[in-house]
Coordinates of C-alpha atoms and ligand atoms in Angstrom, one line a residue:
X18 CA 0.0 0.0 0.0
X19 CA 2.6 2.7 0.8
X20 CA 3.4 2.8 -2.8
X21 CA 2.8 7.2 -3.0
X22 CA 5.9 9.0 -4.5
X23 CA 5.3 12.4 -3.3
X24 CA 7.2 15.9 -4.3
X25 CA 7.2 19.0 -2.0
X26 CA 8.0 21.8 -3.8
X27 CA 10.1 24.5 -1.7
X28 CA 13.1 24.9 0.9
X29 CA 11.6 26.4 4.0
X30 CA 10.3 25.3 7.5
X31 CA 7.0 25.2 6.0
X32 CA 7.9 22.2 3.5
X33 CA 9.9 20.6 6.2
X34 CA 6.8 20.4 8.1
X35 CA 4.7 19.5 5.1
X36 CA 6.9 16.5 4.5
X37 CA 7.5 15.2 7.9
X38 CA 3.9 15.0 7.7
X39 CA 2.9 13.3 4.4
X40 CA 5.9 10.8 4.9
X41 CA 3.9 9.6 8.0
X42 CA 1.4 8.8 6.0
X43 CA 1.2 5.0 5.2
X44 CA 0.3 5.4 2.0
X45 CA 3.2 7.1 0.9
X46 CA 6.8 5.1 -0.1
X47 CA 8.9 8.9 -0.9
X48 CA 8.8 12.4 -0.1
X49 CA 11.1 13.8 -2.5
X50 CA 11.9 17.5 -1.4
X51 CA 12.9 20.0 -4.2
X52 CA 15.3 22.2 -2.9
X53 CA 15.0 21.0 0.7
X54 CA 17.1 21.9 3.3
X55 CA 19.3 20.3 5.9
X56 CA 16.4 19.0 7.7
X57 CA 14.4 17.6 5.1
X58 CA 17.7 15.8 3.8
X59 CA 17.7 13.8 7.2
X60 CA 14.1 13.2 7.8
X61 CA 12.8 9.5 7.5
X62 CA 11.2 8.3 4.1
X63 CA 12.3 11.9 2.3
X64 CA 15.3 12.5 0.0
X65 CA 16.4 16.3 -1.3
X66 CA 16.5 17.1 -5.1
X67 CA 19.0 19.6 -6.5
X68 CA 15.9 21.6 -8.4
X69 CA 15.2 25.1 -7.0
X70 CA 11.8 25.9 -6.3
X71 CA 11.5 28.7 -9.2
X72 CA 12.9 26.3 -11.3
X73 CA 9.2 25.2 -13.6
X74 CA 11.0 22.5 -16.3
X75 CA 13.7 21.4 -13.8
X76 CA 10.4 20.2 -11.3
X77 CA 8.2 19.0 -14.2
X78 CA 11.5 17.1 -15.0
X79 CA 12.6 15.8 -12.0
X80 CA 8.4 14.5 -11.7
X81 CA 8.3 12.6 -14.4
X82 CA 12.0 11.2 -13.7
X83 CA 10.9 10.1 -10.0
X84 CA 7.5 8.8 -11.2
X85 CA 5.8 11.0 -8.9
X86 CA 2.1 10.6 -7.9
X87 CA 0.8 14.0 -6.1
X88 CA 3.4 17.4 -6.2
X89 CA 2.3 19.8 -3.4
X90 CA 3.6 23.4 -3.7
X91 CA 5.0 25.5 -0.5
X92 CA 5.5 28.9 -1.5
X93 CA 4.0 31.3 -3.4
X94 CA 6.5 31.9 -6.5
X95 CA 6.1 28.5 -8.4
X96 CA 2.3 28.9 -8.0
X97 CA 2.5 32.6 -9.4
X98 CA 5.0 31.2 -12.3
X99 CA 1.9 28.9 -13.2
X100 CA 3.5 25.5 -11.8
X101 CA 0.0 23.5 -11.4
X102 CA -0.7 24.5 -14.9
X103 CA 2.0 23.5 -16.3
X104 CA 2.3 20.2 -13.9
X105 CA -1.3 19.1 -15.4
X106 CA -0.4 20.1 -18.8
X107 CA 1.1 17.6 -18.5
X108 CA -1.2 15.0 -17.1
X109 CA 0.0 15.4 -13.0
X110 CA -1.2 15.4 -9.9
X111 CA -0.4 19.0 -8.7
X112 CA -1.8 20.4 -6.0
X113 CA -2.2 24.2 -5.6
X114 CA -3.9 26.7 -7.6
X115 CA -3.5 28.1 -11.1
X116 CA -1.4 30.9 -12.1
X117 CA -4.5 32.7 -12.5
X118 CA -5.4 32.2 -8.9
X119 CA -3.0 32.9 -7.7
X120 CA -2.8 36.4 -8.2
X121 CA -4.7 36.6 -5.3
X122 CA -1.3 37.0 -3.4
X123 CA 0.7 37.6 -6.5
X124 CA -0.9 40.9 -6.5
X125 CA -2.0 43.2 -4.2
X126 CA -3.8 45.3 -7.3
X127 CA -5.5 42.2 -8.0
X128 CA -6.5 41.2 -4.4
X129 CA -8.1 44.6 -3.6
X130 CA -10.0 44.8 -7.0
X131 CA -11.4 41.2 -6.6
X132 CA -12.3 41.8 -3.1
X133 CA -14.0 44.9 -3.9
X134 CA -16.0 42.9 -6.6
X135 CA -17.1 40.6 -4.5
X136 CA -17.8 42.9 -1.4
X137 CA -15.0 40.9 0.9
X138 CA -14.6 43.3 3.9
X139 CA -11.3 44.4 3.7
X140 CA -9.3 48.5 4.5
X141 CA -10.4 50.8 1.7
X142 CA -7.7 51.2 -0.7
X143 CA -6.1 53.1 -3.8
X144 CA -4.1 51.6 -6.6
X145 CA -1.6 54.3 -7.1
X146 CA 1.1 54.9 -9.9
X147 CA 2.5 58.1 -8.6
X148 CA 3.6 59.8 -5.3
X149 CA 1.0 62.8 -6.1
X150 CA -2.0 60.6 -6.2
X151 CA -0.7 59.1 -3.2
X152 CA -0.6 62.1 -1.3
X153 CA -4.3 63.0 -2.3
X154 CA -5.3 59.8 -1.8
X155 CA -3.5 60.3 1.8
X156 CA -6.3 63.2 2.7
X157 CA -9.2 60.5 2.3
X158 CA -7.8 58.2 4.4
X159 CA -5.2 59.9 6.7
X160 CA -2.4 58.8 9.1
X161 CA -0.9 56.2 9.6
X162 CA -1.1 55.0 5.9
X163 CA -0.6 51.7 4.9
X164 CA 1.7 51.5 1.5
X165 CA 2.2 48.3 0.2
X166 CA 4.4 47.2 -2.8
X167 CA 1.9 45.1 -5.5
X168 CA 3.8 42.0 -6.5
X169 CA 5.0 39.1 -4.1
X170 CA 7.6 40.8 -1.9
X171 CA 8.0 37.8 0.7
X172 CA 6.0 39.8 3.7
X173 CA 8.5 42.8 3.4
X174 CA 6.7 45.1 0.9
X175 CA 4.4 47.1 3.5
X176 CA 5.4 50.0 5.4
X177 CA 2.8 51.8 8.0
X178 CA 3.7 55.0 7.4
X179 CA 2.5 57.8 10.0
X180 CA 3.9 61.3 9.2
X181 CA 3.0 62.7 5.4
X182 CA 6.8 63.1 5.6
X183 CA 7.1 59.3 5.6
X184 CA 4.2 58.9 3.2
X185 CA 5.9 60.7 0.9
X186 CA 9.5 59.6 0.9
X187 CA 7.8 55.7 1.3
X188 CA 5.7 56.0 -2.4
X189 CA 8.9 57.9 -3.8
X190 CA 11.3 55.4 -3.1
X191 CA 8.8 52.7 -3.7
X192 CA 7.5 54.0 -7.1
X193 CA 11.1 54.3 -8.2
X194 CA 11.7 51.2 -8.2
X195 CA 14.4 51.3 -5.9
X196 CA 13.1 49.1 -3.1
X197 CA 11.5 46.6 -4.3
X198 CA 12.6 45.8 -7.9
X199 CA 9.7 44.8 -10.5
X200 CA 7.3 44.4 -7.4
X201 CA 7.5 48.1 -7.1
X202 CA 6.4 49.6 -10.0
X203 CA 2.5 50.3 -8.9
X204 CA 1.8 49.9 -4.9
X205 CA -1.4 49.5 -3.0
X206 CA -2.3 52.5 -0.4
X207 CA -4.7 51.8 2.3
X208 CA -6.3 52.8 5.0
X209 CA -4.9 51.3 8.4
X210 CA -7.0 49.2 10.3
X211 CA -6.6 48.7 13.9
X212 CA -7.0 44.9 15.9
X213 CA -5.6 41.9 16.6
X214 CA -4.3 40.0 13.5
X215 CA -5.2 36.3 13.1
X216 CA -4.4 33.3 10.3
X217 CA -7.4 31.6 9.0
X218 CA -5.7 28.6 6.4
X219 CA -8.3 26.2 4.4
X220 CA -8.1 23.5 1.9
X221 CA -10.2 24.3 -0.7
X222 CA -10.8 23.0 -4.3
X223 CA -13.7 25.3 -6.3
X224 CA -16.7 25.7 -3.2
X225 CA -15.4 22.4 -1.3
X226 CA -13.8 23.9 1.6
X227 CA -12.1 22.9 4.9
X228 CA -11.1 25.1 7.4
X229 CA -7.3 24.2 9.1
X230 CA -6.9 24.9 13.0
X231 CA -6.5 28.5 14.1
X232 CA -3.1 29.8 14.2
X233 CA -1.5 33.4 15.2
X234 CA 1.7 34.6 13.5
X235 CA 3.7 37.3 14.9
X236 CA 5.2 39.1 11.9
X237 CA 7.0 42.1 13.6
X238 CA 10.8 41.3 14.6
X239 CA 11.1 42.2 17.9
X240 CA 9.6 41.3 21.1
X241 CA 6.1 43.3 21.9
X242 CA 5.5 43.1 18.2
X243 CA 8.3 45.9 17.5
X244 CA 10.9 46.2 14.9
X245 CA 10.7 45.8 11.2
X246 CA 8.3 43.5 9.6
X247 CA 9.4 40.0 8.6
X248 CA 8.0 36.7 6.8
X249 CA 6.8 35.7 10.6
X250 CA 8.5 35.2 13.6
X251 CA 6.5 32.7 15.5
X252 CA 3.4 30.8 15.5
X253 CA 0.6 29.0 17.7
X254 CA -2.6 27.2 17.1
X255 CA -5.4 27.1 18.3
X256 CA -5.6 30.7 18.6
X257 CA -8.4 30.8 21.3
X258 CA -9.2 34.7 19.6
X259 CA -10.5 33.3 17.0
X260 CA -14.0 31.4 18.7
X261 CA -16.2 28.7 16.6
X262 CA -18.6 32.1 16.0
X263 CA -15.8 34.2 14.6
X264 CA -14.4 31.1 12.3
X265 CA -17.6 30.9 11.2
X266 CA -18.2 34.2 10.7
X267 CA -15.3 34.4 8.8
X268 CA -16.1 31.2 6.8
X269 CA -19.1 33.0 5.5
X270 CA -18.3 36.6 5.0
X271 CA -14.6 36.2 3.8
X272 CA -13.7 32.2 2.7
X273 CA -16.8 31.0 1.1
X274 CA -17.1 34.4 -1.1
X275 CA -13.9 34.2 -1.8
X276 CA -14.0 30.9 -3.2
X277 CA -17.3 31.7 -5.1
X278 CA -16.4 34.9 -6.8
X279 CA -13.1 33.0 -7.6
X280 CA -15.1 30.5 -9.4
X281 CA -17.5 32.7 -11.2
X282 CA -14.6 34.5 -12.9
X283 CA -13.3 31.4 -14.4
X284 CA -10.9 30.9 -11.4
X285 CA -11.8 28.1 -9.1
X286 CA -9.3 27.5 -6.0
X287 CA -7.5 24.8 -5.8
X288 CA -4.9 24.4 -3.0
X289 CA -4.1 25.9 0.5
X290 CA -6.1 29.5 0.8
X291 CA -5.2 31.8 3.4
X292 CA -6.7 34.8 4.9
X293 CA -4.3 37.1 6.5
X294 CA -7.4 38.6 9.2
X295 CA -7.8 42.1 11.2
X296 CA -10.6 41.1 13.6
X297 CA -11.7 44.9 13.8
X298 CA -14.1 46.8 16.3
X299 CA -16.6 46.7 12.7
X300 CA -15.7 43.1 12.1
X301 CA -13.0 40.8 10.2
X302 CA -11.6 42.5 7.4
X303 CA -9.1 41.3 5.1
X304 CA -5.2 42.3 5.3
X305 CA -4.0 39.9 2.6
X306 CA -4.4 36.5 0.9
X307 CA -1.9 34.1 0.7
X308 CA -2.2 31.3 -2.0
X309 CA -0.4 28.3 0.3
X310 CA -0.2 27.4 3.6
X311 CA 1.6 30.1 6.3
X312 CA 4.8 29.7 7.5
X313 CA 5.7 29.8 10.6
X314 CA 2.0 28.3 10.9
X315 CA 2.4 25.4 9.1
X316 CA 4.6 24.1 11.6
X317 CA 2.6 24.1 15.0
X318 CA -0.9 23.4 12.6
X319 CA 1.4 20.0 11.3
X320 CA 1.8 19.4 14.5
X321 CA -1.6 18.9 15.6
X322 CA -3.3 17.5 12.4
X323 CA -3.9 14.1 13.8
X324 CA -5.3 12.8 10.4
X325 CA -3.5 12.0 6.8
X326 CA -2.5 15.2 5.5
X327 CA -2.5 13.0 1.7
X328 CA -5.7 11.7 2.5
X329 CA -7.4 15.4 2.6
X330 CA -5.0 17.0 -0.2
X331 CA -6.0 14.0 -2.5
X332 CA -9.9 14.4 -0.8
X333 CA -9.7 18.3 -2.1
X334 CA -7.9 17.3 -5.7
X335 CA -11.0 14.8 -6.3
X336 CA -13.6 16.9 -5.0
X337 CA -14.6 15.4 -1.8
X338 CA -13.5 17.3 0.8
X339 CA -16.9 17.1 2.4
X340 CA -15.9 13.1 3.4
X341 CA -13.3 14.3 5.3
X342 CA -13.4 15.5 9.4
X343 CA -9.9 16.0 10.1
X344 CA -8.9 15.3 14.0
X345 CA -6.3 18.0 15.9
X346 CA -4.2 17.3 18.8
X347 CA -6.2 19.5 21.2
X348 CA -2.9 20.7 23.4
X349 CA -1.5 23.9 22.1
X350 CA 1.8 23.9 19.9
X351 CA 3.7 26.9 20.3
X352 CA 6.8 27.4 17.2
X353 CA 9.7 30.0 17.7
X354 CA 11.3 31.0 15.0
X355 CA 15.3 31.0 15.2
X356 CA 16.9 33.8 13.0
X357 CA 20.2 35.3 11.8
X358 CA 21.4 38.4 13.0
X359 CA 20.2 41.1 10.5
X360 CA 17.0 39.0 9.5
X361 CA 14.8 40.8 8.0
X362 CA 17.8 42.6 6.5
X363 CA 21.4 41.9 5.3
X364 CA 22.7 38.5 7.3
X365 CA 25.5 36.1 6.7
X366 CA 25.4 32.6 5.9
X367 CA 27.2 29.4 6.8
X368 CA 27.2 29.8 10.6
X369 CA 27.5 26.2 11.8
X370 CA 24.2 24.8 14.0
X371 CA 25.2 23.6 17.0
X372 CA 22.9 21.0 19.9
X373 CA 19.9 19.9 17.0
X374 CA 21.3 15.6 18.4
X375 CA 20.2 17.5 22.0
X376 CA 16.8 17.5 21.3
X377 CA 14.9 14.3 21.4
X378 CA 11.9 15.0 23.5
X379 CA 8.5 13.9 22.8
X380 CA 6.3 16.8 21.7
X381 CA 9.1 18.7 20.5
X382 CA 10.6 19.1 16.7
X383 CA 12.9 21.1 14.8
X384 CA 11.3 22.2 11.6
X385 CA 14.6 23.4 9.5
X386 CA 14.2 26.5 7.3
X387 CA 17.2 28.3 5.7
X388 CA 20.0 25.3 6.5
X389 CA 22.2 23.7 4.7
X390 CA 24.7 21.2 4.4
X391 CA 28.3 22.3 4.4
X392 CA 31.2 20.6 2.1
X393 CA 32.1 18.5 5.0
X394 CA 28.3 17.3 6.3
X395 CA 27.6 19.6 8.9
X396 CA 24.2 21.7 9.4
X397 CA 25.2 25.1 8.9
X398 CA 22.7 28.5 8.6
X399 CA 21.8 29.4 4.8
X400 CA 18.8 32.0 5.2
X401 CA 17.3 34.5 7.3
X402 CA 14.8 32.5 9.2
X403 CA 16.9 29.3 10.2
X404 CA 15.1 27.0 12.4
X405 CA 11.4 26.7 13.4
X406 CA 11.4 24.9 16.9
X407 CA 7.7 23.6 18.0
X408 CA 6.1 22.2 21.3
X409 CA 3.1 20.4 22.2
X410 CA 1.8 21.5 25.5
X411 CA -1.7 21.1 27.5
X412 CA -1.6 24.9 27.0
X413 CA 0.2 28.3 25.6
X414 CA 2.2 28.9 27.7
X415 CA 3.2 25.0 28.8
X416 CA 4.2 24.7 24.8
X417 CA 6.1 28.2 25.2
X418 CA 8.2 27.0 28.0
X419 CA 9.0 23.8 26.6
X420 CA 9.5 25.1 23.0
X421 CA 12.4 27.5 25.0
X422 CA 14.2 24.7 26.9
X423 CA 14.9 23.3 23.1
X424 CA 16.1 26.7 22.4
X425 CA 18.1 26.9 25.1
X426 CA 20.3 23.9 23.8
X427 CA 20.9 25.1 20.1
X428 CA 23.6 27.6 19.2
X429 CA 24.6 29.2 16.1
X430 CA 26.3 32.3 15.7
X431 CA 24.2 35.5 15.8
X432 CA 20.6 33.1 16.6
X433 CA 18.5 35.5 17.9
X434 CA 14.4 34.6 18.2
X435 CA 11.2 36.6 20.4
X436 CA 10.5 35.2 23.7
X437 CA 6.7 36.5 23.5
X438 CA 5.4 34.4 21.0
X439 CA 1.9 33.7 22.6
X440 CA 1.9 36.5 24.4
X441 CA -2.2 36.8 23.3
X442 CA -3.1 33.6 24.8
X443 CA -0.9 33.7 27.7
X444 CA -1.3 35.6 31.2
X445 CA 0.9 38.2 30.8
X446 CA 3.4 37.3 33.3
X447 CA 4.7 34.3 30.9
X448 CA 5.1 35.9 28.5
X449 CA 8.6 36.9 28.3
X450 CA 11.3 39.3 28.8
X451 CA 13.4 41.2 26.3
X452 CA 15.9 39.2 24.4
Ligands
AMP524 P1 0.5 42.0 4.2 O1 1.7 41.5 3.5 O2 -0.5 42.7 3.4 O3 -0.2 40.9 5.1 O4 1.0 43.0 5.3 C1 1.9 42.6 6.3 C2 1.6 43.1 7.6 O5 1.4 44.5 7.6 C3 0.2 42.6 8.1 O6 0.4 41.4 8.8 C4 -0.2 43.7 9.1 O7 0.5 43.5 10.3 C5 0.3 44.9 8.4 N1 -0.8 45.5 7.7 C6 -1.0 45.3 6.4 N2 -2.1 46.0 5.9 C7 -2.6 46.7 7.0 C8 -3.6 47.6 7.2 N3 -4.5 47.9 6.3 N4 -3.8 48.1 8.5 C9 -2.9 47.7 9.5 N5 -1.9 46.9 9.3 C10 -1.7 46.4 8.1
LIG525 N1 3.1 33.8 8.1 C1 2.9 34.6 7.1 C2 2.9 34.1 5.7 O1 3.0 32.9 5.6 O2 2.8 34.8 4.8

């Protein structure tokens, strides 16, 4: 029966967790990972291919080569490149939406005009191509401003500007050019909306939808949600702020339209749909879409999902989602991001990773993100994020201590991580100090 030969597209802590997870499925005989990393290279039942994840005819390739049954996209590029297009083109299993769909994350132009469409509450908004419409547009919606560059900018393309000053000098530098590259030749100004922020992931193929466990990210740097933004710094799940009467809610005022006006424009979802949420005073309202599960909360939502992840990707691919009732661990799992000093900025590379053979403890994993293997076989740092480290515990802030005594025995030069992630769901005083 296990007689699967899977591929998982991508290199981050995100596909580690997504294939530590489908290679515990018994159904399945490979995992191949395509770039991997370091961890995904040593986990059981998987195997790293040299193919980078932007790289369309290298994949298809390496499919056909490895006789590979079902392909499952991490990040957002391959899917914006029109990889499930060009997978079933081809007569594949790919699972993820179509290049068409994914413009829902791939741009921000895109996202606003569809959800305006299809009356998806989300902050009012201006597509704007030059700094003086910006700075009239400014006057409708005042300070602080939220400018955002349109195409996929890994979670770094938004500034919250609030002086006209900044305003200014942001949609200047922006509309140059300068910052951002080709993703910063329109931008997206909008009005800033005040809350708490929350993840709300699905599986979804056309209408057939099935909500993942909450999760909360933490995308500011710093502890106390300070600093620069990044990619995210830390997850949890469940996130108790989001109650069965707000997923609903947002099931039926954001998914489920979502999905629908998708369709009706020749569209239909396939894949991994996620709703970046403000849960506002007027309601949730919609920050962002994502086209593919969240990382960092893949890794703590992996970690609870009880059931066959291949069972309910395969489920979504043949349309019968509505067979399937996943089961969650119901303790908390709490991940802490481990990063390079100058992450989200500038950092350097090659640092070995020191005390990963020190942690064995039930309830605990290492998800690997930007490692590597150096020329002699040891686990060295490659990227910004480096390590996603995850705990199971009866609750917050039982899965935040224990995800810290892991911590506490891995070293790499410049590591530096927030020891507040939870912080929402935990009484204050556990909620840790300054790093
Ligand atoms: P995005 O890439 O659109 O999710 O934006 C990244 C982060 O910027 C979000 O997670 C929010 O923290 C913040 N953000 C984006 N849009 C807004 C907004 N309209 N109001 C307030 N914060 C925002
Ligand atoms: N955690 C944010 C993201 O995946 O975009």
């Amino acid at each position: 029966m296990s007689d699967m030969n899977v591929l998982v597209i991508g290199n981050g802590g995100r596909e580690h967790a997504l294939a530590w997870k489908i290679a515990q499925s018994p159904r399945v005989n490979e995992v191949i990972v395509a770039p991997g990393n370091a961890g995904t290279a040593a986990e059981a039942k998987c195997t790293n291919a040299d193919v980078s994840a932007d790289d369309i005819d290298g994949l298809l390739a390496l499919a056909k080569d490895q006789g590979i049954d079902l392909t499952v996209v991490g990040p957002e590029a391959p899917l914006a490149q029109g990889v499930v297009d060009t997978f079933q083109a081809h007569g594949l299993r790919c699972f993820g939406p179509s290049k068409q769909a994914a413009q829902l994350e791939a741009s921000k132009a895109f996202s606003k005009a569809f959800m305006q469409r299809h009356a998806i509450p989300t902050a009012a908004y201006q597509t704007i191509t030059t700094v003086s419409d910006g700075m009239a547009f400014l006057d409708t919606i005042g300070l602080p401003a939220v400018i955002k560059a349109d195409g996929l900018a890994a979670g770094k393309g938004v500034v919250i500007a609030s002086t006209r000053e900044r305003v200014q000098a942001t949609l200047e530098d922006m509309l140059s050019g300068n910052a951002f590259g080709q993703a910063g030749h329109q931008v997206v100004m909008e009005e800033c909306l005040d809350g708490e922020e929350a993840s709300f992931i699905v599986i979804a193929a056309g209408d057939d939808v099935l909500p993942m466990a909450t999760s909360q990210d933490h995308k500011r740097r710093d502890n106390h949600d300070l600093g620069p933004n990044t990619g995210g710094m830390g997850a949890y799940s469940p996130a108790p702020v989001i109650t069965p009467a707000l997923a609903e809610d947002i099931m039926t005022t954001v998914i489920r339209p979502t999905l629908a006006g998708l369709a009706a424009e020749g569209m239909p979802f396939v894949g991994f749909l996620y709703a970046g949420i403000m849960l506002t005073q007027a309601g949730p309202k919609v920050l962002e879409f994502n086209v593919r599960f969240g990382d960092p909360e893949t890794q703590p939502i992996m970690m609870r999902l009880q059931s066959d992840l291949v069972d309910l990707i395969e489920a979504a691919l043949d349309g019968e989602l509505n067979t399937q009732n996943p089961t969650w661990d119901q303790r908390s799992a709490l991940g802490v991001v481990m990063a390079s000093a100058g992450y989200p900025g500038a950092y350097a590379k090659g640092h070995p990773i020191l005390g990963l053979d020190q942690i064995d403890h039930a309830g605990v994993k290492v998800f690997h993100a930007g490692t590597g293997l150096s020329a002699t076989g040891q686990t060295v740092t490659q990227g910004g994020r480096v390590l996603s480290v995850v705990a199971l515990g009866e609750d917050v802030p039982t899965a935040h201590s224990r995800a810290h005594d892991a911590i506490a025995r891995i070293q790499f030069e410049g590591a530096f991580y927030r020891t507040d992630i939870g912080h929402r769901a935990m009484p204050s005083a556990a909620s840790g100090n300054d790093s």
